[in-house]
Coordinates of C-alpha atoms and ligand atoms in Angstrom, one line a residue:
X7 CA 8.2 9.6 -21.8
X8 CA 9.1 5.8 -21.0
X9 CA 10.4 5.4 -17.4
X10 CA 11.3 2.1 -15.7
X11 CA 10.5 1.7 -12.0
X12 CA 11.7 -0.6 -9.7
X13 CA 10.1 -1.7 -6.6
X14 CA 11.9 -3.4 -3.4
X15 CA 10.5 -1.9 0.2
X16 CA 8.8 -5.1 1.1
X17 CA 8.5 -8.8 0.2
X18 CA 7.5 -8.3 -3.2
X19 CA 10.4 -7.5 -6.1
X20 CA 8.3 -5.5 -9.2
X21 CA 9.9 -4.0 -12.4
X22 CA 7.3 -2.2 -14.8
X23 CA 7.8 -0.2 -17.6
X24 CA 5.1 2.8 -18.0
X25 CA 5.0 5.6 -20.6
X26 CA 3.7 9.2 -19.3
X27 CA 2.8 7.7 -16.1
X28 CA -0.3 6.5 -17.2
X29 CA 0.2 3.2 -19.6
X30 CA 1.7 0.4 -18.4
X31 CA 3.7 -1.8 -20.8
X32 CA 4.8 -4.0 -18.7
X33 CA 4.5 -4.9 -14.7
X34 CA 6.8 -8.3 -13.3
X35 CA 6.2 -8.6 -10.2
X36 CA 8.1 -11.8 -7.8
X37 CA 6.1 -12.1 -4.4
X38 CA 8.3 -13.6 -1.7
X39 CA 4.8 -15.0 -0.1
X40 CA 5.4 -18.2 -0.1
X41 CA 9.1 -18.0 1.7
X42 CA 8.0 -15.8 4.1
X43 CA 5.3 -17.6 5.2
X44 CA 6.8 -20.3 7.1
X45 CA 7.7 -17.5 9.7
X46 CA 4.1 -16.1 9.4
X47 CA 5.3 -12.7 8.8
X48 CA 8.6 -11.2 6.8
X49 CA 11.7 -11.9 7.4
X50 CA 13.8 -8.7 6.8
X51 CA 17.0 -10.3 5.7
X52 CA 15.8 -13.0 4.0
X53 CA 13.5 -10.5 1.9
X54 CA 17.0 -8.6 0.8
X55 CA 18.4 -11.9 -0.1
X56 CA 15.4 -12.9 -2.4
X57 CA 15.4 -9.2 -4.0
X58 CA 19.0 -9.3 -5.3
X59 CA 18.3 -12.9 -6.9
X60 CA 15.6 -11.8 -9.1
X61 CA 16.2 -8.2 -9.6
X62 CA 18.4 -8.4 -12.5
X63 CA 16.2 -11.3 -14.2
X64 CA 12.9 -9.3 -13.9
X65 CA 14.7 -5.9 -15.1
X66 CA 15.2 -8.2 -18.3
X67 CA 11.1 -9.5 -18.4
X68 CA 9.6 -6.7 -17.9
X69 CA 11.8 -4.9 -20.9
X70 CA 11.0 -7.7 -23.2
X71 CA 7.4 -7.9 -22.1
X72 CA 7.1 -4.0 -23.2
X73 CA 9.3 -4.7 -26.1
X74 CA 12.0 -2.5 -26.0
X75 CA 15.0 -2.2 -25.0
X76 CA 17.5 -0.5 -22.3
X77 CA 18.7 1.9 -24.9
X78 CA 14.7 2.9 -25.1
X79 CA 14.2 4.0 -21.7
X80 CA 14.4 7.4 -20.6
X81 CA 14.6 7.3 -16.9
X82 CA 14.9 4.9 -14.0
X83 CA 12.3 5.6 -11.2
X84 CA 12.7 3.2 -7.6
X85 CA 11.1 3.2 -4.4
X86 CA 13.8 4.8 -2.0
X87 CA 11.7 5.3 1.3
X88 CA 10.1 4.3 3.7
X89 CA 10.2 0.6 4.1
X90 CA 12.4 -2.2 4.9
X91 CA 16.5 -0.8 4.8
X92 CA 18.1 -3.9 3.4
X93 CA 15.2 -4.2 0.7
X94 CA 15.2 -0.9 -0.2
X95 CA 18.9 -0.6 -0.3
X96 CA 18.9 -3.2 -3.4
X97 CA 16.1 -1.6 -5.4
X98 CA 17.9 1.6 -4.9
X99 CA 21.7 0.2 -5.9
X100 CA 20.3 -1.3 -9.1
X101 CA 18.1 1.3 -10.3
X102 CA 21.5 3.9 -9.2
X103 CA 24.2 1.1 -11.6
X104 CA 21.3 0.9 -14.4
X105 CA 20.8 4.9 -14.4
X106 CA 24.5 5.6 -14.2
X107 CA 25.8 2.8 -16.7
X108 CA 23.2 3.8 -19.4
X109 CA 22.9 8.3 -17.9
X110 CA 19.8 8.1 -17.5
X111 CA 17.7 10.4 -14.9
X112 CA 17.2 8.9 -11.9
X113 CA 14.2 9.2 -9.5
X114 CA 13.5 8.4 -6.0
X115 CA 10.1 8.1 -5.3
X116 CA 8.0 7.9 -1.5
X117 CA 6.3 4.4 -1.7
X118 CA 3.2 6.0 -0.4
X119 CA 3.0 8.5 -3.6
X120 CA 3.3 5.2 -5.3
X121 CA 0.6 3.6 -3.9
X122 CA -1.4 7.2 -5.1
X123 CA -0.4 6.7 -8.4
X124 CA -1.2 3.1 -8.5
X125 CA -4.8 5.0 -9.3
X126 CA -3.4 7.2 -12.2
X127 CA -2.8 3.8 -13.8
X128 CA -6.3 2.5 -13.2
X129 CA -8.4 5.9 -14.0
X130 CA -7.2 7.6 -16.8
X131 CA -9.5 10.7 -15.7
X132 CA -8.4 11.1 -12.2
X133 CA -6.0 14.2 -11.7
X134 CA -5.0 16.1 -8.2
X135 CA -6.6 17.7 -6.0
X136 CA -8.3 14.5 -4.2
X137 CA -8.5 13.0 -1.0
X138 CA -5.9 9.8 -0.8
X139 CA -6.3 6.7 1.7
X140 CA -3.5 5.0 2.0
X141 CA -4.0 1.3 3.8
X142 CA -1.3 -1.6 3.6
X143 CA 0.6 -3.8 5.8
X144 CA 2.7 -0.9 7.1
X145 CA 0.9 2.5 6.7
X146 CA -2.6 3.8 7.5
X147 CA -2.4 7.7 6.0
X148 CA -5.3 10.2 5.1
X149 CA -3.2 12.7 2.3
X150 CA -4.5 15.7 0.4
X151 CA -3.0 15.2 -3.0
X152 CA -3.2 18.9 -4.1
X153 CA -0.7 18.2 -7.5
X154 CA 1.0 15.2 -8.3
X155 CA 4.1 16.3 -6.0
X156 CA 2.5 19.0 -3.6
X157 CA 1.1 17.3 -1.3
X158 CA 0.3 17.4 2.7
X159 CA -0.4 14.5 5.8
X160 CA -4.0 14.9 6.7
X161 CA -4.1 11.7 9.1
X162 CA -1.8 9.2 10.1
X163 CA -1.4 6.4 12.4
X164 CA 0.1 6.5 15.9
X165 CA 1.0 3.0 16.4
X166 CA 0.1 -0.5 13.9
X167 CA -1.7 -0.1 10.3
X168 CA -5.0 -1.5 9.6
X169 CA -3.0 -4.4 7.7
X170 CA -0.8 -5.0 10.4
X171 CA -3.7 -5.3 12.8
X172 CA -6.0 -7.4 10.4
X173 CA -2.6 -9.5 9.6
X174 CA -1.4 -10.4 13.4
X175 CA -5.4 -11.1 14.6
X176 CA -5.4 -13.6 11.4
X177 CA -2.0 -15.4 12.2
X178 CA -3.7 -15.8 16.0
X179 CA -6.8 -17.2 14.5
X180 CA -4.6 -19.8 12.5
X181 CA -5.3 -18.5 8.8
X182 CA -2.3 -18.7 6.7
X183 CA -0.2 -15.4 5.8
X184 CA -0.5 -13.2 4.6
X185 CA -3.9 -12.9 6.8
X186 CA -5.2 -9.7 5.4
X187 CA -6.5 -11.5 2.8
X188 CA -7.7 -14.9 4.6
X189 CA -9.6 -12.8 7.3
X190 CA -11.1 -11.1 4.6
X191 CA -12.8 -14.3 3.5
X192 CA -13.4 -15.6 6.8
X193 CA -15.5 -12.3 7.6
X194 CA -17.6 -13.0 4.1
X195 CA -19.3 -15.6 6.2
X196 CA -19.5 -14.3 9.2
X197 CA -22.1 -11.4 10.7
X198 CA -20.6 -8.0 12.6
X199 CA -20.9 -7.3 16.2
X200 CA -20.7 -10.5 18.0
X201 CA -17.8 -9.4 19.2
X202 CA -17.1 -6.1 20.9
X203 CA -13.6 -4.0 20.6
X204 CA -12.6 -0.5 21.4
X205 CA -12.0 1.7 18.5
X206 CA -9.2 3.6 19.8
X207 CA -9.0 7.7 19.9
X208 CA -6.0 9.4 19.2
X209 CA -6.4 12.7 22.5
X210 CA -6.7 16.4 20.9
X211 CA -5.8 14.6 17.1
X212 CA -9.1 13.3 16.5
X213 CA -7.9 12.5 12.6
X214 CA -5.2 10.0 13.9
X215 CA -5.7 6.4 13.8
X216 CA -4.6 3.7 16.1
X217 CA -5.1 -0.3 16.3
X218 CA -2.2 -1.4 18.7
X219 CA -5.3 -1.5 21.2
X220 CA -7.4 -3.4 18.3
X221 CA -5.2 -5.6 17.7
X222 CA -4.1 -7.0 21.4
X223 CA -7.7 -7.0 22.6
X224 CA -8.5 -8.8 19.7
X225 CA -5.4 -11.3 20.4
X226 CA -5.9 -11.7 23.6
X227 CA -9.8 -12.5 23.5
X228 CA -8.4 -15.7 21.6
X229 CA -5.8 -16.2 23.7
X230 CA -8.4 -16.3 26.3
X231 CA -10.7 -18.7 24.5
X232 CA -8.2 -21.2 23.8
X233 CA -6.6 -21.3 27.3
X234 CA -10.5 -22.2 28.6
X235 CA -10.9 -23.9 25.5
X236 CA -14.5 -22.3 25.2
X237 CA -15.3 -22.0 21.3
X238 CA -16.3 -19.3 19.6
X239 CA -17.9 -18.5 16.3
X240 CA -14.2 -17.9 14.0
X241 CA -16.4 -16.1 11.4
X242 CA -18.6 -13.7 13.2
X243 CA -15.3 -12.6 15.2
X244 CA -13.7 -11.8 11.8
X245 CA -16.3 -9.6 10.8
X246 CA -16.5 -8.0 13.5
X247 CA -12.6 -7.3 13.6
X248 CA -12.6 -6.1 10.2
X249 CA -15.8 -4.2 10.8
X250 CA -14.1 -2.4 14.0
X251 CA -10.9 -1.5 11.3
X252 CA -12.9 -0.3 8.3
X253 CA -15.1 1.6 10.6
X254 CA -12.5 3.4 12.0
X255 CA -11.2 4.0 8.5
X256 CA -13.9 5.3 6.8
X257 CA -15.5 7.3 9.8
X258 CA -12.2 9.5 9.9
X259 CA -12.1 9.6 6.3
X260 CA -15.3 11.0 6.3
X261 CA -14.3 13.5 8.6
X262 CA -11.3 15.0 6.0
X263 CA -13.8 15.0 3.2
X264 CA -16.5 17.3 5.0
X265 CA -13.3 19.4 6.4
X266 CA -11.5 19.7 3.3
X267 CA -14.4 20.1 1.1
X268 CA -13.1 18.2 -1.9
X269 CA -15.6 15.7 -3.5
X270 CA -13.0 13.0 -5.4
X271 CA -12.0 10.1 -2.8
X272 CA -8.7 7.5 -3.8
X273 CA -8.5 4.4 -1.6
X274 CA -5.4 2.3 -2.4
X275 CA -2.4 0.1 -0.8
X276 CA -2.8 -3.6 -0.1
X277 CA -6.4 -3.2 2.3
X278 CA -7.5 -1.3 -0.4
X279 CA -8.4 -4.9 -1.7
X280 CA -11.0 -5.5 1.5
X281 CA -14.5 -6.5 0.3
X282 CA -15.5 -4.9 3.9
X283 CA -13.6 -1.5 2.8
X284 CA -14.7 -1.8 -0.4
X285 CA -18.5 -1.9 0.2
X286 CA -18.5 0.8 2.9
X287 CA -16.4 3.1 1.1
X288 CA -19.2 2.9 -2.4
X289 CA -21.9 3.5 0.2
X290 CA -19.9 6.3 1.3
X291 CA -19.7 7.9 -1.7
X292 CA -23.3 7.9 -2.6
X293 CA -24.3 9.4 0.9
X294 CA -21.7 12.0 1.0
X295 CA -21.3 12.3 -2.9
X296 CA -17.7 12.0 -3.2
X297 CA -16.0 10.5 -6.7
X298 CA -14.6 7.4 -6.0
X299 CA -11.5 5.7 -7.4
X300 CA -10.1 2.0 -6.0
X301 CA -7.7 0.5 -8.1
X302 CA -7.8 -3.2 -9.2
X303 CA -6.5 -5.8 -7.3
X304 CA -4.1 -6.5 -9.4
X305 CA -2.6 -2.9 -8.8
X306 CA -3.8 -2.5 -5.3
X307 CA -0.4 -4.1 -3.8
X308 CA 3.1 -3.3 -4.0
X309 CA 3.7 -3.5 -7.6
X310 CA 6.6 -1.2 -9.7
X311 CA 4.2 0.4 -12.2
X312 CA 2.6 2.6 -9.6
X313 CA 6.7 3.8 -8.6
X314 CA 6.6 4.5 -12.5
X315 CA 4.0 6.3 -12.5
X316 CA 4.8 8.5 -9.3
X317 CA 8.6 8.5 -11.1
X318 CA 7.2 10.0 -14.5
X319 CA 5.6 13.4 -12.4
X320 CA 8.5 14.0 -10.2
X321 CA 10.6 13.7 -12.9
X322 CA 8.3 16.4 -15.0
X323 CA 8.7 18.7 -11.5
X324 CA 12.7 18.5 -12.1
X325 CA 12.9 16.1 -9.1
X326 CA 16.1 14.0 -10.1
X327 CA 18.0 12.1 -7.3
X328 CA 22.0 12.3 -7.7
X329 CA 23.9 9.3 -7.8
X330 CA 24.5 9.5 -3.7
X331 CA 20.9 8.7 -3.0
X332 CA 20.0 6.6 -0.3
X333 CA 17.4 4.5 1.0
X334 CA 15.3 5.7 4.1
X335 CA 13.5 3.4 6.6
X336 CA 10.9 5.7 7.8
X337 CA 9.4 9.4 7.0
X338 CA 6.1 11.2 5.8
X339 CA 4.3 11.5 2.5
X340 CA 7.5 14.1 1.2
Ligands
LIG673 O1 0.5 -2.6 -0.2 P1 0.9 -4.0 0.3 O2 1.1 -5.0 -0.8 O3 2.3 -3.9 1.0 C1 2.6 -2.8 1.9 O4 3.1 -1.8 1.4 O5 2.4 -3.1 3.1 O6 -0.1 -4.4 1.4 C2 0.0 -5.6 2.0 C3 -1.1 -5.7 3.1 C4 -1.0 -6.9 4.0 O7 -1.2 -6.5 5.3 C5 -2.2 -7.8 3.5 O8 -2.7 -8.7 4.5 C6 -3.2 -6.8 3.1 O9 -2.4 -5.8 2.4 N1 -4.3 -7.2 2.3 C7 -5.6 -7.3 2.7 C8 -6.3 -7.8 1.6 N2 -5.5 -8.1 0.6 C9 -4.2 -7.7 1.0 N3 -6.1 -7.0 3.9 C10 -7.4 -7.1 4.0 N4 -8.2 -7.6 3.0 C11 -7.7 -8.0 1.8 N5 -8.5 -8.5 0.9

């Protein structure tokens, strides 16, 4: 089955085409990067605005990159929650005309499954049950994937995500946005430990993240260095903010493996890209002996071939949104 998704939660605009959720015949994606980045972080309306100018035009790419046509697709698959309202509600209005002008199914697919899938794409041999960590620029999430639409919030965050934390500590430090990735280099150089933070507990959910404490201690030592215009080594405090994040990462991932008992790991989102999280989580698996699948860069951020892929299994549960759908700001992994 061919299915088109469409992807619009954030600041990237994606159109893919992908057959049986697992080939990918085409994936346009339009980052809104390097508008945003004059405000150093996204600008809600001005992310809408830039979807519905290139929605249409990348519908059109991304069909003549997989050569075929409209008349060839057999449903339309689009991110309908969570993430930004405005964004989503464009994503969601086109994929809703397309379906309904042409009858096709349509499918609203949870970004977050999306991001899961982005690994079906990437490992042809991967199937449910697994362990899923989810890390990007707004969600920090620990799922059991028990089938490819059954599945159940192990761990979640209480307050920031890891990207959000690594992202506002990297704008303080002066590195361009989106920081994730510029921190990531920074902390290449730089040794762990220098610099002390408090990994944050969550009281009587001990699986729960939280970086909101992170993040302003982190800020706020800076703050504090520039105001007394003491220097300090940019490098070493990188690694050791991103240590203080994977570390927090990992340790409670660990703790879902050994409880859960299931020996194949996915890491995926955006901070799935982190060498840091990268290196720790192979070490990982060797120790504990867990499978593990990361997907490649190139699919590790919001892209619309993973939302096909999701699309292409809810659509083979009978999971087929009516022509009311609506987009939704916030909610789970369901
Ligand atoms: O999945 P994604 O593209 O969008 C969301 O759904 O949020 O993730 C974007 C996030 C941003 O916070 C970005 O800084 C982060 O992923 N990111 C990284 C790296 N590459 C992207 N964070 C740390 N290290 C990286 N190499």
């Amino acid at each position: 089955m061919i299915v088109l998704g469409i992807e619009s939660s954030c600041d990237e605009t994606a159109v893919a085409v992908v057959r049986d959720g697992r080939e990918i015949l085409s994936n346009k994606i339009r980052s809104q990067i390097d508008t945003h980045k004059i405000y150093g972080g996204v600008v809600p309306e001005i992310a809408s605005r830039a979807h519905t100018e290139c929605i249409s035009e990348l519908c059109s790419q991304a069909l003549e990159e997989a050569k075929l046509t409209i008349d060839e697709i057999e449903a339309v698959a689009v991110t309908s929650r969570p993430g930004l309202i405005g964004a989503l509600l464009i994503g969601v209005n086109f994929a809703k005309s397309l379906a309904f002008s042409k009858r096709l199914p349509l499918v609203a697919v949870n970004h977050l499954r999306g991001h899961i899938a982005s690994n079906y794409l990437a490992y042809e041999k991967l199937k449910p049950p697994f362990l899923a960590l989810i890390v990007s620029g707004g969600h920090t999430s620990v799922v059991k994937v028990k089938d490819y639409t059954d599945m159940e919030m192990l761990s979640t965050t209480r307050d920031d995500a890891a990207g959000e934390c690594m992202d506002k500590v990297a704008r303080v430090l002066g590195l361009s946005y989106p920081g994730g990735v510029a921190l990531d280099k920074l902390s290449q150089d730089g040794v762990a430990g220098d610099y002390k933070f408090p990994m944050a507990t969550v009281k009587n959910s001990p699986l729960d993240f939280s970086f909101s404490g992170v993040k302003t201690a982190a800020v706020n030592q800076i703050h504090n260095f520039n105001q007394k215009g003491e220097s300090f080594n940019r490098e070493n405090f990188a690694a050791s903010i991103v240590d203080i994040v994977t570390e927090s990462l990992i340790s409670r991932l660990l703790t879902c493996v050994e409880r859960e008992g299931i020996n194949k790991v996915a890491i995926c989102g955006g901070v799935s890209a982190n060498s840091m999280l990268r290196r720790k989580a192979e070490l990982a698996s060797e120790q504990y002996g867990f499978e593990l699948f990361i997907p490649p860069l190139s699919l590790s951020g919001n892209n619309a071939a993973m939302i096909a892929s999701q699309g292409y299994y809810e659509l083979l549960q009978g999971n087929i949104a009516d022509i009311d759908l609506n987009a939704i700001a916030t909610c789970g992994i369901n």
